[in-house]
């Protein structure tokens, strides 16, 4: 493991360990009588971030790599079945850690948000669709960016221009983007009270009702105008900032292998997507709050 990734992992472990000591309710419940795990929850989450940053989509391959190269950081390493089970159970823990790390970043206070959704494919063959445990949650949807239909879920993301995830949601492929965006803002009290925010979106978020709901919260929507509409305020800034949110989605898909999550059940898919969002958040947090040079969203220093 290179020195940059080692520094991030060490700092992240110390931070997570302190958080879980202060908030024991964030830790997955365990029987009062039982064997204490040899791999702590802080070590587990740190290990999951390392896996995502190194680009291992197979947990079996990663555990073999960890047994060879990560013994100095993790004296005890579980086998793949135990790692998989504990990672699924740690979904809520990862959500809490993502929120804390994001709020510790200077870019959290940016007055501009970018919103978009991206497909999370979960299967291609008809037999997979018929037999999958994701049936009822996943559905067929259309990806306009790639002009293709897909079967799976959709990841909705509100991010800052630095790429920091501010809010996120995983829904069926056909769930309305505008309803989901409002729900994400409403669920987080801190977001709903940030008057003066600007939200940049594409034409899929066009709706008078949606815009009126945002205005009641003090949020200004910037989106492409229809041909029948006059030029809207801030429209000339749309293209460069739309490219940023597309780039954030590409970071999740290409460098963090979002579409190769490998989840076969709802709990597994959710855990693996949270794992990638946590890795992105942790990298931005480390880049913004240390002497690291380069763009906050750059993962190049950690992916080898």
C-alpha positions as a Markdown table, in Angstrom:
| # | Residue | x | y | z |
|---|---|---|---|---|
| 1 | Unk | 0.0 | 0.0 | 0.0 |
| 2 | Unk | 1.4 | 3.4 | -1.0 |
| 3 | Unk | 2.2 | 6.2 | 1.5 |
| 4 | Unk | -0.8 | 8.4 | 0.6 |
| 5 | Unk | -3.3 | 5.6 | 1.1 |
| 6 | Unk | -1.6 | 4.6 | 4.3 |
| 7 | Unk | -1.9 | 8.1 | 5.6 |
| 8 | Unk | -5.6 | 8.3 | 4.7 |
| 9 | Unk | -6.3 | 4.9 | 6.2 |
| 10 | Unk | -4.5 | 5.7 | 9.4 |
| 11 | Unk | -6.2 | 9.0 | 9.9 |
| 12 | Unk | -9.6 | 7.6 | 8.9 |
| 13 | Unk | -9.3 | 4.8 | 11.4 |
| 14 | Unk | -8.5 | 7.1 | 14.3 |
| 15 | Unk | -11.4 | 9.4 | 13.4 |
| 16 | Unk | -13.9 | 6.5 | 13.0 |
| 17 | Unk | -12.7 | 4.9 | 16.2 |
| 18 | Unk | -13.2 | 8.1 | 18.2 |
| 19 | Unk | -16.7 | 8.5 | 16.6 |
| 20 | Unk | -17.8 | 5.0 | 17.5 |
| 21 | Unk | -16.6 | 5.4 | 21.1 |
| 22 | Unk | -18.6 | 8.6 | 21.4 |
| 23 | Unk | -21.6 | 7.1 | 19.6 |
| 24 | Unk | -21.9 | 3.4 | 20.5 |
| 25 | Unk | -25.5 | 3.5 | 19.2 |
| 26 | Unk | -24.0 | 3.7 | 15.6 |
| 27 | Unk | -22.4 | 0.2 | 16.0 |
| 28 | Unk | -24.5 | -2.8 | 14.8 |
| 29 | Unk | -26.2 | -4.6 | 17.7 |
| 30 | Unk | -24.6 | -7.8 | 19.0 |
| 31 | Unk | -25.8 | -10.4 | 21.6 |
| 32 | Unk | -24.8 | -9.4 | 25.1 |
| 33 | Unk | -23.3 | -12.8 | 25.6 |
| 34 | Unk | -20.9 | -13.8 | 22.8 |
| 35 | Unk | -17.4 | -13.6 | 21.4 |
| 36 | Unk | -16.1 | -10.0 | 20.8 |
| 37 | Unk | -15.1 | -9.6 | 17.2 |
| 38 | Unk | -11.3 | -9.6 | 16.6 |
| 39 | Unk | -11.7 | -7.0 | 13.9 |
| 40 | Unk | -13.2 | -3.8 | 15.3 |
| 41 | Unk | -15.9 | -1.8 | 13.6 |
| 42 | Unk | -13.5 | 1.0 | 12.9 |
| 43 | Unk | -11.1 | -1.4 | 11.3 |
| 44 | Unk | -13.9 | -3.0 | 9.3 |
| 45 | Unk | -15.1 | 0.4 | 7.8 |
| 46 | Unk | -11.5 | 1.5 | 7.1 |
| 47 | Unk | -10.9 | -1.8 | 5.4 |
| 48 | Unk | -14.0 | -1.3 | 3.2 |
| 49 | Unk | -12.8 | 2.2 | 2.2 |
| 50 | Unk | -9.4 | 0.7 | 1.2 |
| 51 | Unk | -11.1 | -1.9 | -0.9 |
| 52 | Unk | -13.2 | 0.7 | -2.8 |
| 53 | Unk | -10.2 | 3.0 | -3.4 |
| 54 | Unk | -8.0 | 0.1 | -4.7 |
| 55 | Unk | -10.7 | -0.9 | -7.1 |
| 56 | Unk | -11.4 | -4.5 | -5.8 |
| 57 | Unk | -14.9 | -5.4 | -6.9 |
| 58 | Unk | -14.4 | -9.0 | -5.6 |
| 59 | Unk | -14.4 | -9.3 | -1.8 |
| 60 | Unk | -12.6 | -12.7 | -2.1 |
| 61 | Unk | -9.8 | -11.1 | -4.2 |
| 62 | Unk | -9.5 | -8.2 | -1.8 |
| 63 | Unk | -9.3 | -10.4 | 1.3 |
| 64 | Unk | -6.5 | -12.4 | -0.3 |
| 65 | Unk | -4.7 | -9.1 | -1.2 |
| 66 | Unk | -5.3 | -7.9 | 2.4 |
| 67 | Unk | -3.8 | -11.0 | 3.9 |
| 68 | Unk | -0.7 | -10.4 | 1.8 |
| 69 | Unk | -0.3 | -6.7 | 1.9 |
| 70 | Unk | -2.3 | -5.2 | 4.8 |
| 71 | Unk | -1.1 | -7.2 | 7.8 |
| 72 | Unk | 0.9 | -4.2 | 9.2 |
| 73 | Unk | -2.4 | -2.2 | 9.5 |
| 74 | Unk | -4.8 | -5.1 | 10.4 |
| 75 | Unk | -3.3 | -7.8 | 12.6 |
| 76 | Unk | -6.5 | -9.8 | 12.3 |
| 77 | Unk | -8.3 | -10.2 | 9.0 |
| 78 | Unk | -11.6 | -12.2 | 8.6 |
| 79 | Unk | -12.3 | -14.6 | 5.8 |
| 80 | Unk | -14.6 | -13.5 | 2.9 |
| 81 | Unk | -18.0 | -14.8 | 4.3 |
| 82 | Unk | -17.4 | -13.0 | 7.7 |
| 83 | Unk | -16.3 | -9.8 | 6.0 |
| 84 | Unk | -19.3 | -9.8 | 3.7 |
| 85 | Unk | -21.8 | -10.4 | 6.5 |
| 86 | Unk | -20.3 | -7.7 | 8.8 |
| 87 | Unk | -20.1 | -5.2 | 5.9 |
| 88 | Unk | -23.8 | -5.7 | 5.2 |
| 89 | Unk | -24.6 | -5.1 | 8.8 |
| 90 | Unk | -22.5 | -1.9 | 8.9 |
| 91 | Unk | -24.7 | 0.0 | 6.4 |
| 92 | Unk | -26.1 | 2.3 | 9.1 |
| 93 | Unk | -22.7 | 2.9 | 10.6 |
| 94 | Unk | -21.3 | 4.0 | 7.2 |
| 95 | Unk | -24.2 | 6.4 | 6.8 |
| 96 | Unk | -23.4 | 8.1 | 10.1 |
| 97 | Unk | -19.7 | 8.3 | 9.2 |
| 98 | Unk | -20.4 | 9.8 | 5.7 |
| 99 | Unk | -22.5 | 12.5 | 7.4 |
| 100 | Unk | -19.8 | 13.4 | 9.9 |
| 101 | Unk | -16.9 | 13.5 | 7.4 |
| 102 | Unk | -18.9 | 15.5 | 4.9 |
| 103 | Unk | -19.8 | 18.2 | 7.6 |
| 104 | Unk | -16.1 | 18.4 | 8.5 |
| 105 | Unk | -15.1 | 19.5 | 5.0 |
| 106 | Unk | -14.8 | 23.2 | 4.1 |
| 107 | Unk | -16.7 | 22.6 | 0.9 |
| 108 | Unk | -19.8 | 21.5 | 2.9 |
| 109 | Unk | -20.6 | 25.2 | 3.4 |
| 110 | Unk | -20.6 | 25.9 | -0.4 |
| 111 | Unk | -23.8 | 27.7 | -1.4 |
| 112 | Unk | -24.1 | 25.9 | -4.7 |
| 113 | Unk | -25.4 | 22.3 | -5.0 |
| 114 | Unk | -25.5 | 20.1 | -8.1 |
| 115 | Unk | -28.2 | 17.4 | -8.4 |
| 116 | Unk | -28.4 | 14.4 | -10.7 |
| 117 | Unk | -29.2 | 10.7 | -10.8 |
| 118 | Unk | -27.3 | 7.8 | -12.4 |
| 119 | Unk | -28.3 | 4.2 | -13.1 |
| 120 | Unk | -27.1 | 1.4 | -10.9 |
| 121 | Unk | -27.5 | -1.7 | -13.1 |
| 122 | Unk | -28.3 | -4.9 | -11.3 |
| 123 | Unk | -28.8 | -7.4 | -14.1 |
| 124 | Unk | -29.1 | -7.8 | -17.8 |
| 125 | Unk | -30.5 | -11.2 | -18.7 |
| 126 | Unk | -34.2 | -11.9 | -18.5 |
| 127 | Unk | -33.5 | -14.9 | -16.3 |
| 128 | Unk | -31.7 | -12.6 | -13.8 |
| 129 | Unk | -34.6 | -10.3 | -13.7 |
| 130 | Unk | -37.1 | -13.2 | -13.1 |
| 131 | Unk | -35.0 | -14.8 | -10.3 |
| 132 | Unk | -33.3 | -11.9 | -8.6 |
| 133 | Unk | -34.0 | -11.1 | -4.9 |
| 134 | Unk | -34.1 | -7.5 | -6.1 |
| 135 | Unk | -37.4 | -8.0 | -7.8 |
| 136 | Unk | -39.9 | -5.5 | -6.5 |
| 137 | Unk | -37.2 | -3.0 | -5.7 |
| 138 | Unk | -35.3 | -2.8 | -9.0 |
| 139 | Unk | -37.1 | -2.0 | -12.2 |
| 140 | Unk | -36.6 | -1.1 | -15.9 |
| 141 | Unk | -35.5 | 2.4 | -16.5 |
| 142 | Unk | -34.0 | 4.6 | -19.2 |
| 143 | Unk | -30.6 | 6.3 | -19.2 |
| 144 | Unk | -30.7 | 9.3 | -21.4 |
| 145 | Unk | -27.0 | 9.9 | -21.2 |
| 146 | Unk | -26.2 | 6.6 | -22.8 |
| 147 | Unk | -29.5 | 6.2 | -24.7 |
| 148 | Unk | -30.2 | 2.8 | -23.3 |
| 149 | Unk | -32.6 | 0.9 | -21.1 |
| 150 | Unk | -31.4 | -0.9 | -18.0 |
| 151 | Unk | -32.7 | -3.0 | -15.1 |
| 152 | Unk | -31.8 | -1.9 | -11.7 |
| 153 | Unk | -31.9 | 1.0 | -9.4 |
| 154 | Unk | -31.1 | 4.7 | -9.5 |
| 155 | Unk | -28.6 | 6.6 | -7.3 |
| 156 | Unk | -29.7 | 10.2 | -6.7 |
| 157 | Unk | -27.0 | 12.5 | -5.5 |
| 158 | Unk | -26.8 | 16.1 | -4.4 |
| 159 | Unk | -23.1 | 17.2 | -4.3 |
| 160 | Unk | -21.0 | 20.4 | -4.0 |
| 161 | Unk | -18.8 | 21.6 | -7.0 |
| 162 | Unk | -15.9 | 19.8 | -5.3 |
| 163 | Unk | -17.7 | 16.5 | -5.6 |
| 164 | Unk | -18.6 | 16.1 | -1.9 |
| 165 | Unk | -21.8 | 14.1 | -1.5 |
| 166 | Unk | -24.3 | 16.3 | 0.5 |
| 167 | Unk | -27.3 | 14.0 | 0.2 |
| 168 | Unk | -28.0 | 10.7 | -1.6 |
| 169 | Unk | -30.8 | 8.2 | -2.1 |
| 170 | Unk | -31.2 | 4.8 | -3.8 |
| 171 | Unk | -34.5 | 4.2 | -5.4 |
| 172 | Unk | -36.3 | 2.2 | -8.1 |
| 173 | Unk | -35.2 | 3.1 | -11.6 |
| 174 | Unk | -38.6 | 4.8 | -12.3 |
| 175 | Unk | -38.9 | 6.9 | -9.2 |
| 176 | Unk | -39.4 | 10.6 | -10.0 |
| 177 | Unk | -36.2 | 12.6 | -9.6 |
| 178 | Unk | -37.9 | 15.7 | -8.4 |
| 179 | Unk | -39.8 | 13.9 | -5.6 |
| 180 | Unk | -36.5 | 12.2 | -4.5 |
| 181 | Unk | -34.6 | 15.5 | -4.5 |
| 182 | Unk | -37.2 | 17.1 | -2.3 |
| 183 | Unk | -37.3 | 14.1 | 0.0 |
| 184 | Unk | -33.5 | 14.2 | 0.4 |
| 185 | Unk | -33.6 | 17.8 | 1.4 |
| 186 | Unk | -36.5 | 17.3 | 3.8 |
| 187 | Unk | -35.0 | 14.3 | 5.6 |
| 188 | Unk | -31.9 | 16.3 | 6.5 |
| 189 | Unk | -32.9 | 19.2 | 8.7 |
| 190 | Unk | -29.6 | 20.9 | 8.2 |
| 191 | Unk | -30.1 | 21.0 | 4.4 |
| 192 | Unk | -33.7 | 22.2 | 4.6 |
| 193 | Unk | -32.7 | 25.2 | 6.7 |
| 194 | Unk | -29.9 | 26.5 | 4.5 |
| 195 | Unk | -31.6 | 29.5 | 2.9 |
| 196 | Unk | -29.9 | 31.1 | 0.0 |
| 197 | Unk | -28.7 | 27.8 | -1.6 |
| 198 | Unk | -28.6 | 27.5 | -5.4 |
| 199 | Unk | -29.5 | 24.1 | -6.9 |
| 200 | Unk | -28.3 | 23.3 | -10.5 |
| 201 | Unk | -30.2 | 20.6 | -12.3 |
| 202 | Unk | -30.8 | 19.3 | -15.8 |
| 203 | Unk | -34.1 | 19.4 | -17.7 |
| 204 | Unk | -35.4 | 16.3 | -16.0 |
| 205 | Unk | -36.0 | 18.4 | -12.9 |
| 206 | Unk | -38.3 | 20.9 | -14.7 |
| 207 | Unk | -41.5 | 21.3 | -12.8 |
| 208 | Unk | -43.3 | 24.4 | -11.5 |
| 209 | Unk | -44.4 | 22.5 | -8.3 |
| 210 | Unk | -40.8 | 21.3 | -7.7 |
| 211 | Unk | -39.4 | 24.8 | -8.1 |
| 212 | Unk | -42.1 | 26.3 | -5.9 |
| 213 | Unk | -41.3 | 23.8 | -3.1 |
| 214 | Unk | -37.6 | 24.7 | -3.4 |
| 215 | Unk | -38.4 | 28.4 | -3.2 |
| 216 | Unk | -40.4 | 28.0 | 0.1 |
| 217 | Unk | -37.1 | 26.6 | 1.5 |
| 218 | Unk | -35.1 | 29.5 | 0.2 |
| 219 | Unk | -33.4 | 27.4 | -2.6 |
| 220 | Unk | -33.1 | 28.8 | -6.1 |
| 221 | Unk | -33.3 | 26.4 | -9.0 |
| 222 | Unk | -31.1 | 26.9 | -12.1 |
| 223 | Unk | -32.1 | 24.6 | -15.0 |
| 224 | Unk | -32.2 | 24.7 | -18.8 |
| 225 | Unk | -35.0 | 26.9 | -20.2 |
| 226 | Unk | -37.6 | 25.6 | -22.6 |
| 227 | Unk | -37.7 | 27.1 | -26.1 |
| 228 | Unk | -41.0 | 28.8 | -25.1 |
| 229 | Unk | -39.5 | 30.3 | -21.9 |
| 230 | Unk | -37.4 | 33.5 | -21.6 |
| 231 | Unk | -33.7 | 33.1 | -20.6 |
| 232 | Unk | -33.6 | 32.0 | -17.0 |
| 233 | Unk | -31.1 | 33.5 | -14.4 |
| 234 | Unk | -27.8 | 31.7 | -14.2 |
| 235 | Unk | -28.3 | 29.7 | -17.4 |
| 236 | Unk | -24.9 | 30.6 | -18.8 |
| 237 | Unk | -23.3 | 28.7 | -15.9 |
| 238 | Unk | -25.2 | 25.5 | -16.5 |
| 239 | Unk | -22.8 | 23.8 | -18.9 |
| 240 | Unk | -19.6 | 23.8 | -16.9 |
| 241 | Unk | -21.4 | 22.9 | -13.7 |
| 242 | Unk | -23.4 | 20.1 | -15.4 |
| 243 | Unk | -20.1 | 18.7 | -16.5 |
| 244 | Unk | -18.9 | 18.6 | -12.9 |
| 245 | Unk | -21.8 | 16.5 | -11.7 |
| 246 | Unk | -21.4 | 14.2 | -14.6 |
| 247 | Unk | -17.7 | 13.9 | -13.7 |
| 248 | Unk | -18.7 | 13.1 | -10.1 |
| 249 | Unk | -20.9 | 10.3 | -11.4 |
| 250 | Unk | -18.1 | 9.1 | -13.6 |
| 251 | Unk | -15.7 | 9.0 | -10.6 |
| 252 | Unk | -18.2 | 6.7 | -8.8 |
| 253 | Unk | -18.7 | 4.5 | -11.9 |
| 254 | Unk | -15.1 | 4.3 | -13.3 |
| 255 | Unk | -12.7 | 4.7 | -10.4 |
| 256 | Unk | -15.0 | 3.3 | -7.7 |
| 257 | Unk | -16.7 | 0.7 | -9.9 |
| 258 | Unk | -20.3 | 1.7 | -8.9 |
| 259 | Unk | -21.8 | -0.4 | -11.7 |
| 260 | Unk | -19.7 | -3.5 | -10.7 |
| 261 | Unk | -21.0 | -3.6 | -7.2 |
| 262 | Unk | -21.8 | -7.3 | -7.4 |
| 263 | Unk | -24.7 | -7.1 | -4.9 |
| 264 | Unk | -27.5 | -9.7 | -5.4 |
| 265 | Unk | -29.8 | -8.8 | -2.5 |
| 266 | Unk | -31.1 | -5.4 | -1.3 |
| 267 | Unk | -28.9 | -5.3 | 1.8 |
| 268 | Unk | -25.8 | -6.2 | -0.2 |
| 269 | Unk | -26.4 | -3.6 | -2.9 |
| 270 | Unk | -27.0 | -0.8 | -0.3 |
| 271 | Unk | -23.9 | -1.7 | 1.6 |
| 272 | Unk | -21.7 | -1.7 | -1.5 |
| 273 | Unk | -23.0 | 1.6 | -2.7 |
| 274 | Unk | -22.6 | 3.2 | 0.7 |
| 275 | Unk | -19.0 | 1.7 | 0.7 |
| 276 | Unk | -18.2 | 3.7 | -2.5 |
| 277 | Unk | -19.9 | 6.9 | -1.3 |
| 278 | Unk | -17.9 | 6.6 | 1.9 |
| 279 | Unk | -14.7 | 6.1 | 0.0 |
| 280 | Unk | -15.4 | 9.2 | -2.1 |
| 281 | Unk | -16.3 | 11.3 | 1.0 |
| 282 | Unk | -13.3 | 10.1 | 2.9 |
| 283 | Unk | -10.9 | 11.0 | 0.1 |
| 284 | Unk | -12.4 | 14.5 | -0.3 |
| 285 | Unk | -12.3 | 14.9 | 3.5 |
| 286 | Unk | -8.7 | 13.9 | 3.7 |
| 287 | Unk | -7.7 | 16.1 | 0.7 |
| 288 | Unk | -9.5 | 19.2 | 2.0 |
| 289 | Unk | -8.4 | 18.9 | 5.6 |
| 290 | Unk | -4.7 | 18.0 | 5.1 |
| 291 | Unk | -1.8 | 19.3 | 3.1 |
| 292 | Unk | -2.7 | 17.2 | 0.1 |
| 293 | Unk | -2.2 | 19.0 | -3.3 |
| 294 | Unk | -4.5 | 18.7 | -6.2 |
| 295 | Unk | -8.3 | 18.7 | -6.7 |
| 296 | Unk | -10.3 | 17.5 | -3.7 |
| 297 | Unk | -12.0 | 14.8 | -5.6 |
| 298 | Unk | -8.8 | 13.3 | -7.0 |
| 299 | Unk | -8.4 | 9.6 | -6.1 |
| 300 | Unk | -5.2 | 9.0 | -8.2 |
| 301 | Unk | -2.9 | 9.0 | -5.1 |
| 302 | Unk | -4.9 | 6.3 | -3.4 |
| 303 | Unk | -5.8 | 3.8 | -6.2 |
| 304 | Unk | -2.6 | 1.8 | -6.3 |
